[in-house]
mmCIF file of N, CA and C in Angstrom:
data_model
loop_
_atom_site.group_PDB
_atom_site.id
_atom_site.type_symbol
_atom_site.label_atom_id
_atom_site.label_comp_id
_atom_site.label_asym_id
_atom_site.label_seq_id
_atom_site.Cartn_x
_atom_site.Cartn_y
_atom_site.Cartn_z
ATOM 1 N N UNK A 28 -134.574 165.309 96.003
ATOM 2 C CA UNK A 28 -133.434 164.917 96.790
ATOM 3 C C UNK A 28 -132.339 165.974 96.622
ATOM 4 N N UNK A 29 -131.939 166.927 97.791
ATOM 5 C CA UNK A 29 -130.683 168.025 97.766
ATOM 6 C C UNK A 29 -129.302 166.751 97.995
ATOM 7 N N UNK A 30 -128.012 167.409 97.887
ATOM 8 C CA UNK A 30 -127.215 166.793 98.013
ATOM 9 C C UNK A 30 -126.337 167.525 98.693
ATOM 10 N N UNK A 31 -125.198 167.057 99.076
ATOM 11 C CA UNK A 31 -124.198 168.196 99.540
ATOM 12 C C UNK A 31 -123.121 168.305 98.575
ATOM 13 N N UNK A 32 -122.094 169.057 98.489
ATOM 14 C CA UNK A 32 -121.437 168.533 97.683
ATOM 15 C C UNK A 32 -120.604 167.534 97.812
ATOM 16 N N UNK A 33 -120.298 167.010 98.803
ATOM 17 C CA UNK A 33 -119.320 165.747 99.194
ATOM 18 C C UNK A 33 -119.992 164.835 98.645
ATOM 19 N N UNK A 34 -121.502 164.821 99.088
ATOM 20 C CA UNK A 34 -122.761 163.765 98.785
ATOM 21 C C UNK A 34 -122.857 162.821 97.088
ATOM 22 N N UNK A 35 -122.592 164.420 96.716
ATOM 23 C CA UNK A 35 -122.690 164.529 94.781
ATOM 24 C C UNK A 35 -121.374 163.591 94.544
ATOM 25 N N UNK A 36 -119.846 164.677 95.006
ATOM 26 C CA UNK A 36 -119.200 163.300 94.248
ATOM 27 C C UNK A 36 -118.765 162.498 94.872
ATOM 28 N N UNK A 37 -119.356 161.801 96.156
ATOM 29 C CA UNK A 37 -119.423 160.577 96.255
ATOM 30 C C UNK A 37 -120.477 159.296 95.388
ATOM 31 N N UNK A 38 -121.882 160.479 94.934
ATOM 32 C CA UNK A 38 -122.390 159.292 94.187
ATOM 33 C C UNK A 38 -121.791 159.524 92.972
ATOM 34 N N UNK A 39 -121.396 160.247 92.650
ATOM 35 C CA UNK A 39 -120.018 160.000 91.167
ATOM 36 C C UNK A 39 -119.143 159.059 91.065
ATOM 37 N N UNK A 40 -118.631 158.910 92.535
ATOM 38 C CA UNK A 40 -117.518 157.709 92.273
ATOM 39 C C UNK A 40 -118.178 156.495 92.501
ATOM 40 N N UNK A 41 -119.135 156.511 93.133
ATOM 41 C CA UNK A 41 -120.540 155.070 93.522
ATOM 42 C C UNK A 41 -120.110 154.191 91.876
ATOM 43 N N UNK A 42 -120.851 155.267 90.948
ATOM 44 C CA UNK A 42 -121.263 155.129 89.937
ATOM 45 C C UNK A 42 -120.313 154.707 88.802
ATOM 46 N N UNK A 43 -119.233 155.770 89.026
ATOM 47 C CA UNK A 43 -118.102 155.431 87.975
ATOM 48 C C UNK A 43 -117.396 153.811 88.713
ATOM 49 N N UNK A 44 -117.543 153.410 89.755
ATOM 50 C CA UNK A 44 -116.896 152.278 90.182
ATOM 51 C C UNK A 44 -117.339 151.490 90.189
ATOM 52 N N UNK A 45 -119.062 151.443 89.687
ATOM 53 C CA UNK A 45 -119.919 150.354 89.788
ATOM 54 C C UNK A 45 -119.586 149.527 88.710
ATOM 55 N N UNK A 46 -119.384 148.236 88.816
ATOM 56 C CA UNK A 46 -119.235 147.137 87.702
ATOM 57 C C UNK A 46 -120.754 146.868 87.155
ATOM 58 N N UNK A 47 -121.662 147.190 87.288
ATOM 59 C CA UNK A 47 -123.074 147.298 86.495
ATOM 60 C C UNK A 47 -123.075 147.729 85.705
ATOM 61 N N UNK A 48 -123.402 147.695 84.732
ATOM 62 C CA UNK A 48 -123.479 148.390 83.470
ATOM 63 C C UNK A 48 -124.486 148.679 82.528
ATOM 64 N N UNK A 49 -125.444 149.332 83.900
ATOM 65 C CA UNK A 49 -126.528 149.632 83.228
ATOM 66 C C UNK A 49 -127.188 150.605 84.087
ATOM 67 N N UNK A 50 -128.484 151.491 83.542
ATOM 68 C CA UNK A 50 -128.817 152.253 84.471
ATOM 69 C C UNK A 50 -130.326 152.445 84.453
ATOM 70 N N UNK A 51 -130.807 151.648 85.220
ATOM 71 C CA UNK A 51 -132.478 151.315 86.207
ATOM 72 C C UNK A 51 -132.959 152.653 86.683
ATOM 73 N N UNK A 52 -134.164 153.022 86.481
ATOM 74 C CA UNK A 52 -134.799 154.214 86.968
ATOM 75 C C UNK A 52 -134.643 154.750 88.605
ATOM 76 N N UNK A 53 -133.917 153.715 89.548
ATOM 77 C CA UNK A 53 -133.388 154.314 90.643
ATOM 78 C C UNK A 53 -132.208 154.693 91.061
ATOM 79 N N UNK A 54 -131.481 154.569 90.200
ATOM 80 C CA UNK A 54 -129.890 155.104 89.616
ATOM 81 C C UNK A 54 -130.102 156.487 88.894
ATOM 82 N N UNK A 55 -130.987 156.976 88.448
ATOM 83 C CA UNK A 55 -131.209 158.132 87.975
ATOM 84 C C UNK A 55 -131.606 159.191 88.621
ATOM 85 N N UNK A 56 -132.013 159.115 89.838
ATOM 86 C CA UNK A 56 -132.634 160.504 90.220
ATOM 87 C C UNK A 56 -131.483 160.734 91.531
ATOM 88 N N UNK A 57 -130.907 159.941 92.170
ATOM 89 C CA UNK A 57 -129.747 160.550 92.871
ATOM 90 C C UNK A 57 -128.383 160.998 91.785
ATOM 91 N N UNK A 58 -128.761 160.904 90.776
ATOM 92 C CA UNK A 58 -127.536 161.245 89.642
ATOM 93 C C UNK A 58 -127.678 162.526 89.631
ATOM 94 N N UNK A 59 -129.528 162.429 89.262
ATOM 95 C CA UNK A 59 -129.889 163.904 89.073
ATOM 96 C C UNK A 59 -129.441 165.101 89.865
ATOM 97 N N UNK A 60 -129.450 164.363 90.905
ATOM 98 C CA UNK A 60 -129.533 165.391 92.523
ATOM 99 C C UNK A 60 -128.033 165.517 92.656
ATOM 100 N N UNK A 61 -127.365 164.705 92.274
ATOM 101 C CA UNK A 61 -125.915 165.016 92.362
ATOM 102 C C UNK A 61 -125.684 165.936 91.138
ATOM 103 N N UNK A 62 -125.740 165.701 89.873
ATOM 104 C CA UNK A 62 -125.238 166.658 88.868
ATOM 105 C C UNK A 62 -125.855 168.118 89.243
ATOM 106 N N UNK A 63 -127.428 168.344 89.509
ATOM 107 C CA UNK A 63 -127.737 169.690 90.028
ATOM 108 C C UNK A 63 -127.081 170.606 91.056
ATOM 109 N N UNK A 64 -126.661 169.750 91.660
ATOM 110 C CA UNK A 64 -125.564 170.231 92.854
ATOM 111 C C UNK A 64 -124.194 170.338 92.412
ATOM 112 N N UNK A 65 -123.699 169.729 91.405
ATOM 113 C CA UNK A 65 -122.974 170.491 90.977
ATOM 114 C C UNK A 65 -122.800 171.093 89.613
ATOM 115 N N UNK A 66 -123.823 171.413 88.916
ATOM 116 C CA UNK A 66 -123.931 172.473 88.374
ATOM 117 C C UNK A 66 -123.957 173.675 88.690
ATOM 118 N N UNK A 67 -124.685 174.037 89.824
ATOM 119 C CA UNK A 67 -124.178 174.723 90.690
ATOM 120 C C UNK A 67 -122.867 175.272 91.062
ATOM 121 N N UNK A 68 -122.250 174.147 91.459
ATOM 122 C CA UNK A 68 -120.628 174.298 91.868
ATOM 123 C C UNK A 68 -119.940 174.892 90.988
ATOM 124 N N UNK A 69 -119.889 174.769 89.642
ATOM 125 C CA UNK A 69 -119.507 174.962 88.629
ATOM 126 C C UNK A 69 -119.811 176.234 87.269
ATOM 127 N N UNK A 70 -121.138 176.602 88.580
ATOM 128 C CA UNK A 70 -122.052 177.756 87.397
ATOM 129 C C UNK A 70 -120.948 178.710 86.529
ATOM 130 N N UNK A 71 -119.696 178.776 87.013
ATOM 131 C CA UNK A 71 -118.929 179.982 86.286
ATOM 132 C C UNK A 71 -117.496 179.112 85.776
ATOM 133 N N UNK A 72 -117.581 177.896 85.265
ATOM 134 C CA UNK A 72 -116.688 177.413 84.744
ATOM 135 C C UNK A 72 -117.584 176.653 83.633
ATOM 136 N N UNK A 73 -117.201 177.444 82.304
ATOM 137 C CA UNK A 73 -118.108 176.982 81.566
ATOM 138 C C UNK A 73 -117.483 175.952 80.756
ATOM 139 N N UNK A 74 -116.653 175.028 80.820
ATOM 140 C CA UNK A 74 -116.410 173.735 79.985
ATOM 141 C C UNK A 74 -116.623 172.901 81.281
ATOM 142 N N UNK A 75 -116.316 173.068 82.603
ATOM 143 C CA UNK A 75 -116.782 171.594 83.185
ATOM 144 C C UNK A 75 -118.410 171.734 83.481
ATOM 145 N N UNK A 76 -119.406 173.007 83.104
ATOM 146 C CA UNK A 76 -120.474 172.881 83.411
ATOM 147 C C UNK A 76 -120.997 172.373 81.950
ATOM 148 N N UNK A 77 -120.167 172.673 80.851
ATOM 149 C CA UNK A 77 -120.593 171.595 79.830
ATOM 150 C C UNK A 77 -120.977 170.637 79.872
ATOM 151 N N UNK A 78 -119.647 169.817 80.556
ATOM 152 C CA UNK A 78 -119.570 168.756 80.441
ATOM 153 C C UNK A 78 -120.121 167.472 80.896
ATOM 154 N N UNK A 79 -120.871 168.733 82.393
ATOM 155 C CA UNK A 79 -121.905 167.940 82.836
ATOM 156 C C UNK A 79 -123.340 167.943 82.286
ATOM 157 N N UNK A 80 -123.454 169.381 81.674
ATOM 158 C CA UNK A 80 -124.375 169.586 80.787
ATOM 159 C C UNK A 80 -124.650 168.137 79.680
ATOM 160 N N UNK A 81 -123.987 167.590 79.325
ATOM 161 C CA UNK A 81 -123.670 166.480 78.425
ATOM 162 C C UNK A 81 -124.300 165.048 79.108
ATOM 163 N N UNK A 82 -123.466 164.873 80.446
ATOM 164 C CA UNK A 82 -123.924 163.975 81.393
ATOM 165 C C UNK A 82 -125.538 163.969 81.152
ATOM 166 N N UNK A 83 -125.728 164.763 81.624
ATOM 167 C CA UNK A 83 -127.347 165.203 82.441
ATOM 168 C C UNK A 83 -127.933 164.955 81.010
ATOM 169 N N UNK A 84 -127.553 165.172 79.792
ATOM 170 C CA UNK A 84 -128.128 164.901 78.766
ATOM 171 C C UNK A 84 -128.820 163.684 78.499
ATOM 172 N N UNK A 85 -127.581 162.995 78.512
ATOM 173 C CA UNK A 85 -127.870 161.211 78.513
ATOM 174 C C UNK A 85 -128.387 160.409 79.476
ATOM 175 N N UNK A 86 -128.682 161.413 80.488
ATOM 176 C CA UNK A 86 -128.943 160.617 81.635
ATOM 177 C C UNK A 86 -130.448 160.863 81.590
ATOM 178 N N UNK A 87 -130.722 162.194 81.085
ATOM 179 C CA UNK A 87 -132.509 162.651 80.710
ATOM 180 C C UNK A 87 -132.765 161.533 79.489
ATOM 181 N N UNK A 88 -131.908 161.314 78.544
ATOM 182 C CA UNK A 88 -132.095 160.100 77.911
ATOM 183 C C UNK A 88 -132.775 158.804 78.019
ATOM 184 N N UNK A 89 -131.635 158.765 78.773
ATOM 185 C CA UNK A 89 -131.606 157.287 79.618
ATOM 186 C C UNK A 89 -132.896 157.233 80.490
ATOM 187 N N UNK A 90 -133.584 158.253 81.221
ATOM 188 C CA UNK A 90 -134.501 158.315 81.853
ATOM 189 C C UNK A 90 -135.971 158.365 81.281
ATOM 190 N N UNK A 91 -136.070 158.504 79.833
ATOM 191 C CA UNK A 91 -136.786 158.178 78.654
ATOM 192 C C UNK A 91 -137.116 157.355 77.848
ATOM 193 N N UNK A 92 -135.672 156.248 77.977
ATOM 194 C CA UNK A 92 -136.009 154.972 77.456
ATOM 195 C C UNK A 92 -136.529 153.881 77.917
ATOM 196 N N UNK A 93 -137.211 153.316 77.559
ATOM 197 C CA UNK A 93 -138.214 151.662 77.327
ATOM 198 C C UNK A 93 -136.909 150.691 77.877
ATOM 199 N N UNK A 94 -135.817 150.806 76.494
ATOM 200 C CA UNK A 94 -135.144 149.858 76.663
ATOM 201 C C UNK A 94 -133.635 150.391 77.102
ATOM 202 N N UNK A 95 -132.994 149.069 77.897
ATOM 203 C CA UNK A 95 -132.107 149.417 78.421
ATOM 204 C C UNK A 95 -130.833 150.247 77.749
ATOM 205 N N UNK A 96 -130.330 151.081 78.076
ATOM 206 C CA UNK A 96 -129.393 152.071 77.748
ATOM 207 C C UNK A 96 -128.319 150.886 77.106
ATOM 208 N N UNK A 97 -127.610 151.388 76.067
ATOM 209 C CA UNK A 97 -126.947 150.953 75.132
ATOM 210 C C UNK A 97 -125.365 150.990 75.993
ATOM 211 N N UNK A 98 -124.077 150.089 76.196
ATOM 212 C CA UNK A 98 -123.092 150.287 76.939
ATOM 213 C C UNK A 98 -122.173 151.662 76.146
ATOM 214 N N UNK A 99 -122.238 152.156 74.910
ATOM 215 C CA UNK A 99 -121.857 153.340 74.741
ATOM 216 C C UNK A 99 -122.148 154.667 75.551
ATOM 217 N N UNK A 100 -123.441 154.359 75.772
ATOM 218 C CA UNK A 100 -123.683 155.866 76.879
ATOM 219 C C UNK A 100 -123.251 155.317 78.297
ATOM 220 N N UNK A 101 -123.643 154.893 78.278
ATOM 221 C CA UNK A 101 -123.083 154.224 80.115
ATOM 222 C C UNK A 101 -121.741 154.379 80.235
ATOM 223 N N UNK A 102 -120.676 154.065 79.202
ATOM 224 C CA UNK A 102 -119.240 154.657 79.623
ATOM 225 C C UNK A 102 -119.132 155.987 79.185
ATOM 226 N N UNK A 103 -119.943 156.499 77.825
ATOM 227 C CA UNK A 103 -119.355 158.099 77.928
ATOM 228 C C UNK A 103 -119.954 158.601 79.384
ATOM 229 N N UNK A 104 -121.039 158.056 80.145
ATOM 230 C CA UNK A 104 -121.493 159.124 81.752
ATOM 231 C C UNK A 104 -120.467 158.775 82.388
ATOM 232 N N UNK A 105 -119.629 157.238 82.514
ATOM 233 C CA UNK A 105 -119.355 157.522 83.070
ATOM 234 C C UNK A 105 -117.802 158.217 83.249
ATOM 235 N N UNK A 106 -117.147 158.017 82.020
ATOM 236 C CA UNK A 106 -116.241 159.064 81.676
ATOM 237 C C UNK A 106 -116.100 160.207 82.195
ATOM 238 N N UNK A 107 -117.391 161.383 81.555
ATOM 239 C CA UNK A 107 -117.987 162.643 82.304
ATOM 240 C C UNK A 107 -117.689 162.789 83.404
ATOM 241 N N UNK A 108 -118.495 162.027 83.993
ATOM 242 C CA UNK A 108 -118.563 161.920 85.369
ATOM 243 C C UNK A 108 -116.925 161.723 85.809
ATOM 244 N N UNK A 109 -116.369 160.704 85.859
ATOM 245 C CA UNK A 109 -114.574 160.958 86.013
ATOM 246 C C UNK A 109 -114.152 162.097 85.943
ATOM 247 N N UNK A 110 -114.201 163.069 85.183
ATOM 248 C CA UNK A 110 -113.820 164.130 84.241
ATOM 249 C C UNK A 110 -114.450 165.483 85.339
ATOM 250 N N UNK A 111 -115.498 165.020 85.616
ATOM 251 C CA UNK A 111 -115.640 166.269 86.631
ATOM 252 C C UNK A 111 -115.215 166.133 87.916
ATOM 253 N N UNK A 112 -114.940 164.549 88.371
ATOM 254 C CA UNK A 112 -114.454 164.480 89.963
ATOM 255 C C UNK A 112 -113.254 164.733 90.100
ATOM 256 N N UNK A 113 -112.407 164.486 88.874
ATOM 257 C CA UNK A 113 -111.134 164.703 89.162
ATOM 258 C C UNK A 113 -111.010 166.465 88.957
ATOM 259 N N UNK A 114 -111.680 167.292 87.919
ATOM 260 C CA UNK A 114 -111.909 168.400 88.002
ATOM 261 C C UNK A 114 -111.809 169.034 89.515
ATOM 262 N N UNK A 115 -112.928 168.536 90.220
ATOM 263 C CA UNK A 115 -113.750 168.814 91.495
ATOM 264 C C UNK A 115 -112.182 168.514 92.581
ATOM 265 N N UNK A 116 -111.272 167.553 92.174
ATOM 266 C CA UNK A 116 -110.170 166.635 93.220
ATOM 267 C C UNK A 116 -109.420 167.967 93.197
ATOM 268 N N UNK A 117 -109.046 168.566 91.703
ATOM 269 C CA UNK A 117 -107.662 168.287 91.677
ATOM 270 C C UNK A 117 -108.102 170.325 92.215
ATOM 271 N N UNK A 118 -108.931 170.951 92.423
ATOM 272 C CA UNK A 118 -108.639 171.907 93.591
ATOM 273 C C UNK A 118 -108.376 173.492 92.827
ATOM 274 N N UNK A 119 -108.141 173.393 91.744
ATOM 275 C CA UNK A 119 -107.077 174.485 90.604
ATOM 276 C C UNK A 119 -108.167 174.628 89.657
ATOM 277 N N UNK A 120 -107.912 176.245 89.424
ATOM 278 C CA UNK A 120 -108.628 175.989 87.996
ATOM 279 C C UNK A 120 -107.163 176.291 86.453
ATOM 280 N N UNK A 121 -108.158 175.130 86.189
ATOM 281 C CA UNK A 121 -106.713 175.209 84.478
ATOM 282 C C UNK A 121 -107.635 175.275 83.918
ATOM 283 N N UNK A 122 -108.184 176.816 83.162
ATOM 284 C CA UNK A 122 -108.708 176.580 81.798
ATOM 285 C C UNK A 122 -108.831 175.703 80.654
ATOM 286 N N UNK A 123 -107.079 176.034 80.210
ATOM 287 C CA UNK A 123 -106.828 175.081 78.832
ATOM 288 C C UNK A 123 -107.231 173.874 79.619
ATOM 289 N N UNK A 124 -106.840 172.785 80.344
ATOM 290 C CA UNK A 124 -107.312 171.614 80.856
ATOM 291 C C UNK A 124 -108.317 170.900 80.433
ATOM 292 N N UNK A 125 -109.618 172.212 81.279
ATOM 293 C CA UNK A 125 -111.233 171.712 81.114
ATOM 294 C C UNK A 125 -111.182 172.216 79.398
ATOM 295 N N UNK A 126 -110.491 172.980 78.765
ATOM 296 C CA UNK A 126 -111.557 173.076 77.457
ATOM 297 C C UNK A 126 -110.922 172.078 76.837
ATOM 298 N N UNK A 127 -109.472 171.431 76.927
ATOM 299 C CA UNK A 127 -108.745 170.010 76.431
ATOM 300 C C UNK A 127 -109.807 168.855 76.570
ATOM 301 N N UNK A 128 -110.280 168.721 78.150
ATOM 302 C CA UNK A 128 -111.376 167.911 78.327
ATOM 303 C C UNK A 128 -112.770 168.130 77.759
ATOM 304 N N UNK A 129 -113.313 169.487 77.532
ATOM 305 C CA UNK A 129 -114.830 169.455 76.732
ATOM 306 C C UNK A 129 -114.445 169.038 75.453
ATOM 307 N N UNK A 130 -113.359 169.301 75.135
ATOM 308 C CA UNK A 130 -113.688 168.754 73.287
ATOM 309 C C UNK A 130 -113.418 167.480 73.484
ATOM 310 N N UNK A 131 -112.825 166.660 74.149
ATOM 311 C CA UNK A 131 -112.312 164.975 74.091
ATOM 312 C C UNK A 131 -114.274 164.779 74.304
ATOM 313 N N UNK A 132 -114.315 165.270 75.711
ATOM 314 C CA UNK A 132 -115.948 164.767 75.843
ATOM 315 C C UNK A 132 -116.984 165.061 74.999
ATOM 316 N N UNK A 133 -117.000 166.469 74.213
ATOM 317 C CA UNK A 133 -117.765 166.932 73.261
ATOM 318 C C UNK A 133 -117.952 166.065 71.731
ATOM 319 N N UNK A 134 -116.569 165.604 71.274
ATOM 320 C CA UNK A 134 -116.497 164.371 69.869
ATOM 321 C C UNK A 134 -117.120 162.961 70.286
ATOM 322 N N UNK A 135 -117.213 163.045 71.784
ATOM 323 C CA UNK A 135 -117.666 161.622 71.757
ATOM 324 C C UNK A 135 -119.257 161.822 72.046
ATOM 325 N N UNK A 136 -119.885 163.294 72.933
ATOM 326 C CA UNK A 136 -121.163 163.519 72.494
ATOM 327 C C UNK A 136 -121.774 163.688 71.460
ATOM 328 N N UNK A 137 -120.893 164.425 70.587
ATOM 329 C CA UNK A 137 -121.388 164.095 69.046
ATOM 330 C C UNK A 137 -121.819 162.883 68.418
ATOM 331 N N UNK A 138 -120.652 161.888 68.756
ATOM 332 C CA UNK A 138 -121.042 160.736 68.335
ATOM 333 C C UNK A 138 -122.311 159.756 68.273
ATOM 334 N N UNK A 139 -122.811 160.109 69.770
ATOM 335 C CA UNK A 139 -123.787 159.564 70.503
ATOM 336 C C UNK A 139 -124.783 160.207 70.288
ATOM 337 N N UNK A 140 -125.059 161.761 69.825
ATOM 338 C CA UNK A 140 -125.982 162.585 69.282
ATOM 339 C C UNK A 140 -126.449 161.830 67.921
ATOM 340 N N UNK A 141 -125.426 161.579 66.975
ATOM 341 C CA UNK A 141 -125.412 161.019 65.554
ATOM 342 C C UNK A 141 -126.482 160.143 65.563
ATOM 343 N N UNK A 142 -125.741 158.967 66.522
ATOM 344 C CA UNK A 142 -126.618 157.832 66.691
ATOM 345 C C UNK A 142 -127.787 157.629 66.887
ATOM 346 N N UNK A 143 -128.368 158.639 68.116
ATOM 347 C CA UNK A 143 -129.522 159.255 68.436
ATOM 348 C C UNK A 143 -130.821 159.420 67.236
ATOM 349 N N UNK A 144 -129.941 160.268 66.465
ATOM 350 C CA UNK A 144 -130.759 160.484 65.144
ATOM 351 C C UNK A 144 -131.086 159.710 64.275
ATOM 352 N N UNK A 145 -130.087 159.031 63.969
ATOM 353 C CA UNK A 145 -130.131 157.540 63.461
ATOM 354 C C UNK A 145 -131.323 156.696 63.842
ATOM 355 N N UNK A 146 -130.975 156.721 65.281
ATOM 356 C CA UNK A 146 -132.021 155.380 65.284
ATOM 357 C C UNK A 146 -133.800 156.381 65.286
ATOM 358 N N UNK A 147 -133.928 157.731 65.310
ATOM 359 C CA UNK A 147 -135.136 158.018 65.556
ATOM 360 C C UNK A 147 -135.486 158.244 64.037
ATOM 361 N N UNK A 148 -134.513 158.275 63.406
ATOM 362 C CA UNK A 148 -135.041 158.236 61.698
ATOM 363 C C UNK A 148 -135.310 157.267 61.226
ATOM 364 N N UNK A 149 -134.510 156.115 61.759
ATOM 365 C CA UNK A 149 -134.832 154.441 61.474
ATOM 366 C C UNK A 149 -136.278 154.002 61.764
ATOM 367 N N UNK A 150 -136.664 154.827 63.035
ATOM 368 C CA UNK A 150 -137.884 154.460 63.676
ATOM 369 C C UNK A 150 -139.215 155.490 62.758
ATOM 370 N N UNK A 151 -139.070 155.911 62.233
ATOM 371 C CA UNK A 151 -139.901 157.372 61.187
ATOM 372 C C UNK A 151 -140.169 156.591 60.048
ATOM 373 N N UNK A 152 -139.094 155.626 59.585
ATOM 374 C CA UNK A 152 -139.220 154.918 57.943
ATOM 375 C C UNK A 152 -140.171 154.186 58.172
ATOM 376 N N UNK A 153 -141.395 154.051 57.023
ATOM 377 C CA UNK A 153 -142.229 153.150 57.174
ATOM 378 C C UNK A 153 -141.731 151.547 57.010
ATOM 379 N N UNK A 154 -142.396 150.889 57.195
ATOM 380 C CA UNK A 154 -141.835 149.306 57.484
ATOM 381 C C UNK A 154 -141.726 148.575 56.108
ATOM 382 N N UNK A 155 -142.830 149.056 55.441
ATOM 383 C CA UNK A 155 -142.734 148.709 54.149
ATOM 384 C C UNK A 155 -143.223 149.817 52.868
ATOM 385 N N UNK A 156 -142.739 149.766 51.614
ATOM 386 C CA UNK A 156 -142.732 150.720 50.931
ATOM 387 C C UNK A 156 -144.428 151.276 50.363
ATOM 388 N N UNK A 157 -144.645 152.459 50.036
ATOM 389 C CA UNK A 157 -146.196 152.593 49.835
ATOM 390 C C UNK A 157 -146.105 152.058 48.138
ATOM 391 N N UNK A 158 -147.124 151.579 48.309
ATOM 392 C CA UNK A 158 -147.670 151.144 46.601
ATOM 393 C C UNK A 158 -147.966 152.288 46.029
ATOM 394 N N UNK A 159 -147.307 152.167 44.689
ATOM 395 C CA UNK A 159 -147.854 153.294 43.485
ATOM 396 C C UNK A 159 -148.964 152.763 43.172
ATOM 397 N N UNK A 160 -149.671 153.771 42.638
ATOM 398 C CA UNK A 160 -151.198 153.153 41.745
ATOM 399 C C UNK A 160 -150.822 154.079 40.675
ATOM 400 N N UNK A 161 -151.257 153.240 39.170
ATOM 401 C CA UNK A 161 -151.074 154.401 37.825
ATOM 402 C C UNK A 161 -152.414 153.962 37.507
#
C-alpha cells in the first residue's frame, strides 16, 4: 500500500484520535505505509526520522505479538505519531525543537526497550529450579 503524503498524516491523526486502544493486525500495515512515506519525507531531518524510526519500532513489535499490545506502547505511538504531525503542520524547520522532542520521545523508548527485555528474560527463566544431584 503507497500513500501520499496527505494520505500518511491523515492516517496519523485517524489513529492518534482513535479512542481504541489497541492495535489489530489491520491497523498495522496502513501505519506501515504511512510511516514509509514519511520517512521518506523526512530522510534529511534526522531527529524527526528518529522518531519515527521509534514508532515503526513498536509497531514491528506490535506486529509480532500473540498478545494484545500493552496500553504503554499504544500511547508512546501514539505520542510519536503527534510529534511528527505537528512537526509535518507546523511547516519550519527548528532543529533544537525536533532534538528537544527526540530525547522527550527517546527516555520514554528507553523505557519501553527496558521492559522489552524484561519480559523476554522473564520468559528464558526456567519455571522451576534444576535439581542438584551430589
Amino acid at each position: 500500500m503507497i500513500l501520499s503524503l496527505d494520505e500518511a498524516i491523515k492516517k496519523l491523526k485517524a489513529e492518534i484520535l482513535s479512542p481504541v486502544w489497541d492495535l489489530p493486525q489491520k491497523k498495522i500495515e496502513p501505519l506501515e505505509a504511512a510511516f514509509s512515506c514519511l520517512k521518506n519525507r523526512f530522510k534529511t531531518r534526522k531527529n524527526a526520522l528518529a522518531i519515527l524510526t521509534m514508532a515503526d519500532s513498536v509497531l514491528q513489535y506490535a506486529k509480532k505479538q500473540q498478545e494484545p499490545l500493552a496500553v504503554e506502547f499504544i500511547d508512546f505511538l501514539k505520542e510519536a505519531m503527534a510529534h511528527i504531525v505537528n512537526i509535518y503542520e507546523e511547516g519550519k524547520f527548528d532543529p533544537e525543537h525536533e532534538e528537544q522532542l527526540f530525547k522527550r520521545v527517546y527516555s520514554r523508548f528507553t523505557i519501553l526497550k527496558k521492559r522489552v527485555q524484561a519480559k523476554k528474560k522473564a520468559q528464558a527463566k526456567p519455571d522451576k529450579q534444576p535439581e542438584i544431584h551430589q
